[in-house]
PDB file of C-alpha atoms in Angstrom:
ATOM      1  CA  SER J   1      81.682 154.881 107.723  1.00  0.00           C
ATOM      2  CA  ASN J   2      80.272 156.222 104.476  1.00  0.00           C
ATOM      3  CA  GLN J   3      77.426 153.987 103.282  1.00  0.00           C
ATOM      4  CA  PHE J   4      77.450 155.427  99.761  1.00  0.00           C
ATOM      5  CA  LEU J   5      81.169 154.759  99.215  1.00  0.00           C
ATOM      6  CA  ASP J   6      80.934 151.367 100.936  1.00  0.00           C
ATOM      7  CA  LEU J   7      78.166 150.233  98.572  1.00  0.00           C
ATOM      8  CA  LEU J   8      80.256 151.173  95.529  1.00  0.00           C
ATOM      9  CA  GLN J   9      83.489 149.723  96.900  1.00  0.00           C
ATOM     10  CA  GLY J  10      81.602 146.515  97.698  1.00  0.00           C
ATOM     11  CA  GLN J  11      80.779 146.119  94.003  1.00  0.00           C
ATOM     12  CA  LEU J  12      84.369 146.780  92.932  1.00  0.00           C
ATOM     13  CA  ASN J  13      85.680 144.260  95.454  1.00  0.00           C
ATOM     14  CA  ASP J  14      83.321 141.600  94.139  1.00  0.00           C
ATOM     15  CA  ASP J  15      85.351 139.351  91.871  1.00  0.00           C
ATOM     16  CA  GLN J  16      82.356 137.974  90.016  1.00  0.00           C
ATOM     17  CA  PHE J  17      81.018 141.448  89.329  1.00  0.00           C
ATOM     18  CA  LEU J  18      84.390 142.548  87.912  1.00  0.00           C
ATOM     19  CA  ASP J  19      84.581 139.440  85.737  1.00  0.00           C
ATOM     20  CA  GLN J  20      81.176 140.086  84.276  1.00  0.00           C
ATOM     21  CA  LEU J  21      81.846 143.782  83.888  1.00  0.00           C
ATOM     22  CA  SER J  22      85.097 143.048  81.998  1.00  0.00           C
ATOM     23  CA  GLN J  23      83.183 140.766  79.631  1.00  0.00           C
ATOM     24  CA  GLN J  24      80.347 143.176  79.183  1.00  0.00           C
ATOM     25  CA  ILE J  25      82.425 146.159  78.123  1.00  0.00           C
ATOM     26  CA  GLY J  26      84.107 144.113  75.423  1.00  0.00           C
ATOM     27  CA  GLY J  27      86.501 141.690  77.075  1.00  0.00           C
ATOM     28  CA  ALA J  28      88.859 143.987  78.991  1.00  0.00           C
ATOM     29  CA  ASP J  29      91.625 142.860  81.340  1.00  0.00           C
ATOM     30  CA  LYS J  30      90.178 142.542  84.850  1.00  0.00           C
ATOM     31  CA  GLN J  31      92.768 144.717  86.590  1.00  0.00           C
ATOM     32  CA  GLN J  32      92.341 147.387  83.910  1.00  0.00           C
ATOM     33  CA  THR J  33      88.596 147.165  84.416  1.00  0.00           C
ATOM     34  CA  LYS J  34      88.981 147.738  88.151  1.00  0.00           C
ATOM     35  CA  THR J  35      91.277 150.744  87.646  1.00  0.00           C
ATOM     36  CA  ALA J  36      88.956 152.193  85.020  1.00  0.00           C
ATOM     37  CA  ALA J  37      85.896 151.537  87.208  1.00  0.00           C
ATOM     38  CA  GLU J  38      87.447 153.433  90.108  1.00  0.00           C
ATOM     39  CA  GLY J  39      88.238 156.325  87.767  1.00  0.00           C
ATOM     40  CA  ALA J  40      84.708 156.273  86.364  1.00  0.00           C
ATOM     41  CA  ILE J  41      83.158 156.315  89.838  1.00  0.00           C
ATOM     42  CA  ASP J  42      85.425 159.186  90.893  1.00  0.00           C
ATOM     43  CA  ALA J  43      84.518 161.195  87.798  1.00  0.00           C
ATOM     44  CA  LEU J  44      80.787 160.636  88.341  1.00  0.00           C
ATOM     45  CA  MET J  45      81.067 161.473  92.022  1.00  0.00           C
ATOM     46  CA  GLY J  46      83.117 164.589  91.291  1.00  0.00           C
ATOM     47  CA  ALA J  47      80.560 165.719  88.732  1.00  0.00           C
ATOM     48  CA  MET J  48      77.679 165.098  91.141  1.00  0.00           C
ATOM     49  CA  ALA J  49      79.425 166.899  94.001  1.00  0.00           C
ATOM     50  CA  ARG J  50      80.151 169.861  91.735  1.00  0.00           C
ATOM     51  CA  ASN J  51      76.591 169.996  90.407  1.00  0.00           C
ATOM     52  CA  ALA J  52      75.168 169.660  93.921  1.00  0.00           C
ATOM     53  CA  LYS J  53      76.902 172.883  94.985  1.00  0.00           C
ATOM     54  CA  ASN J  54      74.041 174.544  93.126  1.00  0.00           C
ATOM     55  CA  PRO J  55      70.899 174.176  95.302  1.00  0.00           C
ATOM     56  CA  GLN J  56      68.589 173.928  92.276  1.00  0.00           C
ATOM     57  CA  GLN J  57      70.670 171.133  90.763  1.00  0.00           C
ATOM     58  CA  ALA J  58      70.829 169.400  94.135  1.00  0.00           C
ATOM     59  CA  GLN J  59      67.039 169.557  94.259  1.00  0.00           C
ATOM     60  CA  ASN J  60      66.815 168.091  90.730  1.00  0.00           C
ATOM     61  CA  LEU J  61      69.190 165.303  91.724  1.00  0.00           C
ATOM     62  CA  ALA J  62      67.119 164.510  94.824  1.00  0.00           C
ATOM     63  CA  HIS J  63      63.979 164.262  92.655  1.00  0.00           C
ATOM     64  CA  ALA J  64      65.719 162.025  90.119  1.00  0.00           C
ATOM     65  CA  LEU J  65      66.872 159.721  92.929  1.00  0.00           C
ATOM     66  CA  GLU J  66      63.378 159.503  94.408  1.00  0.00           C
ATOM     67  CA  ARG J  67      61.777 158.890  91.033  1.00  0.00           C
ATOM     68  CA  ASP J  68      64.225 156.631  89.275  1.00  0.00           C
ATOM     69  CA  HIS J  69      66.995 155.352  91.561  1.00  0.00           C
ATOM     70  CA  ASP J  70      65.766 153.610  94.693  1.00  0.00           C
ATOM     71  CA  GLY J  71      68.809 151.336  94.924  1.00  0.00           C
ATOM     72  CA  SER J  72      67.058 148.147  93.826  1.00  0.00           C
ATOM     73  CA  ILE J  73      69.622 147.890  90.996  1.00  0.00           C
ATOM     74  CA  LEU J  74      72.119 146.771  93.662  1.00  0.00           C
ATOM     75  CA  GLU J  75      70.113 143.599  94.366  1.00  0.00           C
ATOM     76  CA  ASP J  76      71.270 142.177  91.043  1.00  0.00           C
ATOM     77  CA  ALA J  77      73.601 144.748  89.538  1.00  0.00           C
ATOM     78  CA  MET J  78      74.862 142.590  86.673  1.00  0.00           C
ATOM     79  CA  GLY J  79      71.425 141.212  85.879  1.00  0.00           C
ATOM     80  CA  PHE J  80      70.093 144.723  85.356  1.00  0.00           C
ATOM     81  CA  LEU J  81      73.208 146.083  83.653  1.00  0.00           C
ATOM     82  CA  SER J  82      73.453 143.176  81.212  1.00  0.00           C
ATOM     83  CA  GLY J  83      69.756 143.461  80.372  1.00  0.00           C
ATOM     84  CA  GLN J  84      68.931 139.966  81.668  1.00  0.00           C
ATOM     85  CA  ARG J  85      66.638 141.551  84.239  1.00  0.00           C
ATOM     86  CA  GLN J  86      64.336 144.333  83.176  1.00  0.00           C
ATOM     87  CA  PRO J  87      63.628 147.070  85.697  1.00  0.00           C
ATOM     88  CA  GLN J  88      60.065 148.336  86.048  1.00  0.00           C
ATOM     89  CA  ASN J  89      61.444 151.808  85.453  1.00  0.00           C
ATOM     90  CA  PRO J  90      63.776 151.917  82.405  1.00  0.00           C
ATOM     91  CA  LYS J  91      65.311 155.191  83.634  1.00  0.00           C
ATOM     92  CA  MET J  92      66.937 153.206  86.411  1.00  0.00           C
ATOM     93  CA  VAL J  93      69.414 151.716  83.932  1.00  0.00           C
ATOM     94  CA  ASN J  94      69.662 154.543  81.376  1.00  0.00           C
ATOM     95  CA  GLY J  95      73.410 155.095  81.666  1.00  0.00           C
ATOM     96  CA  SER J  96      73.747 157.352  78.634  1.00  0.00           C
ATOM     97  CA  GLY J  97      70.924 159.576  79.872  1.00  0.00           C
ATOM     98  CA  ILE J  98      72.596 159.923  83.270  1.00  0.00           C
ATOM     99  CA  LEU J  99      75.955 160.763  81.677  1.00  0.00           C
ATOM    100  CA  LYS J 100      74.408 163.388  79.444  1.00  0.00           C
ATOM    101  CA  HIS J 101      72.876 165.022  82.475  1.00  0.00           C
ATOM    102  CA  LEU J 102      75.909 164.779  84.784  1.00  0.00           C
ATOM    103  CA  LEU J 103      78.787 165.316  82.375  1.00  0.00           C
ATOM    104  CA  GLY J 104      77.235 167.092  79.396  1.00  0.00           C
ATOM    105  CA  GLY J 105      79.909 168.094  76.902  1.00  0.00           C
ATOM    106  CA  GLU J 106      82.703 166.818  79.149  1.00  0.00           C
ATOM    107  CA  GLN J 107      81.823 163.206  78.523  1.00  0.00           C
ATOM    108  CA  SER J 108      84.458 162.547  75.863  1.00  0.00           C
ATOM    109  CA  ASN J 109      87.155 164.248  77.969  1.00  0.00           C
ATOM    110  CA  VAL J 110      86.292 162.053  80.927  1.00  0.00           C
ATOM    111  CA  ILE J 111      86.377 158.932  78.737  1.00  0.00           C
ATOM    112  CA  SER J 112      89.845 159.937  77.495  1.00  0.00           C
ATOM    113  CA  MET J 113      91.088 160.407  81.038  1.00  0.00           C
ATOM    114  CA  ILE J 114      89.789 157.020  82.144  1.00  0.00           C
ATOM    115  CA  SER J 115      91.364 155.373  79.096  1.00  0.00           C
ATOM    116  CA  GLN J 116      94.727 156.900  79.904  1.00  0.00           C
ATOM    117  CA  MET J 117      94.478 155.988  83.589  1.00  0.00           C
ATOM    118  CA  ALA J 118      93.683 152.359  82.904  1.00  0.00           C
ATOM    119  CA  GLY J 119      95.481 151.815  79.590  1.00  0.00           C
ATOM    120  CA  MET J 120      92.149 150.847  78.046  1.00  0.00           C
ATOM    121  CA  ASP J 121      90.712 151.801  74.674  1.00  0.00           C
ATOM    122  CA  GLN J 122      88.105 154.550  74.544  1.00  0.00           C
ATOM    123  CA  ASN J 123      85.249 152.331  73.401  1.00  0.00           C
ATOM    124  CA  LYS J 124      85.617 150.149  76.466  1.00  0.00           C
ATOM    125  CA  SER J 125      86.007 153.153  78.765  1.00  0.00           C
ATOM    126  CA  GLY J 126      82.875 154.723  77.309  1.00  0.00           C
ATOM    127  CA  ASN J 127      80.937 151.482  77.778  1.00  0.00           C
ATOM    128  CA  LEU J 128      82.218 151.219  81.331  1.00  0.00           C
ATOM    129  CA  LEU J 129      81.217 154.772  82.235  1.00  0.00           C
ATOM    130  CA  ALA J 130      77.693 154.271  80.870  1.00  0.00           C
ATOM    131  CA  THR J 131      77.422 150.886  82.603  1.00  0.00           C
ATOM    132  CA  LEU J 132      78.483 152.214  86.005  1.00  0.00           C
ATOM    133  CA  ALA J 133      76.479 155.453  85.993  1.00  0.00           C
ATOM    134  CA  PRO J 134      73.194 153.727  86.996  1.00  0.00           C
ATOM    135  CA  LEU J 135      75.034 151.893  89.765  1.00  0.00           C
ATOM    136  CA  VAL J 136      76.422 155.111  91.242  1.00  0.00           C
ATOM    137  CA  MET J 137      72.939 156.653  91.120  1.00  0.00           C
ATOM    138  CA  GLY J 138      71.489 153.499  92.689  1.00  0.00           C
ATOM    139  CA  ALA J 139      74.011 153.549  95.549  1.00  0.00           C
ATOM    140  CA  LEU J 140      73.265 157.221  96.166  1.00  0.00           C
ATOM    141  CA  GLY J 141      69.510 156.649  95.974  1.00  0.00           C
ATOM    142  CA  LYS J 142      69.692 153.737  98.394  1.00  0.00           C
ATOM    143  CA  THR J 143      71.741 155.787 100.874  1.00  0.00           C
ATOM    144  CA  LYS J 144      69.325 158.699 100.568  1.00  0.00           C
ATOM    145  CA  LYS J 145      66.323 156.453 101.121  1.00  0.00           C
ATOM    146  CA  GLN J 146      67.715 154.432 104.026  1.00  0.00           C
ATOM    147  CA  SER J 147      69.063 157.467 105.864  1.00  0.00           C
ATOM    148  CA  GLY J 148      66.134 159.750 104.996  1.00  0.00           C
ATOM    149  CA  LEU J 149      68.433 162.437 103.575  1.00  0.00           C
ATOM    150  CA  GLY J 150      67.036 165.817 102.570  1.00  0.00           C
ATOM    151  CA  VAL J 151      68.582 167.987  99.857  1.00  0.00           C
ATOM    152  CA  GLY J 152      71.063 169.643 102.225  1.00  0.00           C
ATOM    153  CA  ASP J 153      72.165 166.262 103.584  1.00  0.00           C
ATOM    154  CA  LEU J 154      72.596 165.004 100.047  1.00  0.00           C
ATOM    155  CA  MET J 155      74.843 167.954  99.190  1.00  0.00           C
ATOM    156  CA  SER J 156      76.927 167.275 102.319  1.00  0.00           C
ATOM    157  CA  LEU J 157      77.143 163.557 101.599  1.00  0.00           C
ATOM    158  CA  LEU J 158      78.360 164.097  98.033  1.00  0.00           C
ATOM    159  CA  ASN J 159      80.869 166.711  99.045  1.00  0.00           C
ATOM    160  CA  GLY J 160      82.125 164.594 101.946  1.00  0.00           C
ATOM    161  CA  SER J 161      82.414 161.490  99.761  1.00  0.00           C
ATOM    162  CA  ALA J 162      84.292 163.384  97.074  1.00  0.00           C
ATOM    163  CA  GLN J 163      86.694 164.879  99.642  1.00  0.00           C
ATOM    164  CA  GLN J 164      87.243 161.434 101.165  1.00  0.00           C
ATOM    165  CA  ARG J 165      88.195 160.001  97.756  1.00  0.00           C
ATOM    166  CA  ARG J 166      90.283 163.075  96.980  1.00  0.00           C
ATOM    167  CA  GLN J 167      92.407 162.524 100.068  1.00  0.00           C
ATOM    168  CA  GLN J 168      93.361 159.076  98.842  1.00  0.00           C
ATOM    169  CA  GLY J 169      95.529 160.931  96.344  1.00  0.00           C
ATOM    170  CA  GLY J 170      96.874 159.438  93.129  1.00  0.00           C
ATOM    171  CA  MET J 171      94.786 159.510  89.983  1.00  0.00           C
ATOM    172  CA  SER J 172      91.519 159.325  91.911  1.00  0.00           C
ATOM    173  CA  GLY J 173      92.419 162.425  93.855  1.00  0.00           C
ATOM    174  CA  GLN J 174      93.364 164.245  90.660  1.00  0.00           C
ATOM    175  CA  LEU J 175      90.177 163.267  88.891  1.00  0.00           C
ATOM    176  CA  ILE J 176      87.993 164.429  91.780  1.00  0.00           C
ATOM    177  CA  SER J 177      89.998 167.648  92.182  1.00  0.00           C
ATOM    178  CA  ALA J 178      89.590 168.474  88.520  1.00  0.00           C
ATOM    179  CA  PHE J 179      85.830 168.565  89.029  1.00  0.00           C
ATOM    180  CA  LEU J 180      85.696 170.163  92.453  1.00  0.00           C
ATOM    181  CA  ASP J 181      88.132 172.942  91.610  1.00  0.00           C
ATOM    182  CA  GLN J 182      86.239 173.941  88.509  1.00  0.00           C
ATOM    183  CA  ASP J 183      84.558 177.297  88.504  1.00  0.00           C
ATOM    184  CA  GLY J 184      81.719 175.990  86.365  1.00  0.00           C
ATOM    185  CA  ASP J 185      82.959 177.089  82.971  1.00  0.00           C
ATOM    186  CA  GLY J 186      86.483 175.712  83.110  1.00  0.00           C
ATOM    187  CA  ASP J 187      87.572 172.627  81.215  1.00  0.00           C
ATOM    188  CA  VAL J 188      87.978 169.707  83.549  1.00  0.00           C
ATOM    189  CA  THR J 189      90.745 168.195  81.419  1.00  0.00           C
ATOM    190  CA  ASP J 190      93.140 171.148  81.727  1.00  0.00           C
ATOM    191  CA  ASP J 191      94.071 170.098  85.245  1.00  0.00           C
ATOM    192  CA  VAL J 192      94.461 166.445  84.425  1.00  0.00           C
ATOM    193  CA  THR J 193      96.136 166.497  81.010  1.00  0.00           C
ATOM    194  CA  ASP J 194      99.461 167.738  82.409  1.00  0.00           C
ATOM    195  CA  LEU J 195      99.372 165.025  85.021  1.00  0.00           C
ATOM    196  CA  LEU J 196      98.771 162.294  82.436  1.00  0.00           C
ATOM    197  CA  ALA J 197     101.511 163.616  80.172  1.00  0.00           C
ATOM    198  CA  ALA J 198     104.029 163.427  83.030  1.00  0.00           C
TER     199      ALA J 198
END
C-alpha cells in the first residue's frame, strides 16, 4: 500500500473534513468539493512527479520537506488550514508559495481545469488548490520522515504514486498524464483542453 496516497485519500474520505473544506473555500457543494479536491491533488502530484525527474529539483523538494513539511499539519488539518491553529513554521501552511514553486505560470491553467472538472467557479477552485497544497506537502513529508526516504526514494515514490493515480483513468488519469507527458516546455493544458471540450 502507498502511505502517501493513503494519507491523502483518508482526508478526502473524511466527511467532516470535506464539510469544513466546502465552507472554507466559499460554500461549495460537497460532492463538487470532493471532485475538485481529487483533481487538485492529482495536479499537484503530477507537477511534483514531473519536477522530481530533475535530480536538482528533487533535492530541493527533499530539503523543503525536511525544513517545512514534517506532516504535523495532518494532526489537525482543518485547524491549521482555517488559521485556528498557528503552526510554529508559517511555511508549513503557505499554500500560495507552494503553488508558485510547483506550478509557476501554469497555475491559472490548472485552476481552469479543476473548475471544468468539478463544475465549480474559478475562485473556489483557486482557494481549494491553495488550501490543499500544504496538505499534499505534509503527507509527502510525513511519508518521507517515517520511511526514511532519500532523494532517489522520493523520486520513485512520486513517480509511482502518479502512475498509480494515472491508471485509475478518467479525469484524474488525464490530469496526471498532462503533467507527466510534458517535455518541460509544453503547455499542460493542450492535452486536457480537447478532453474537456468533448
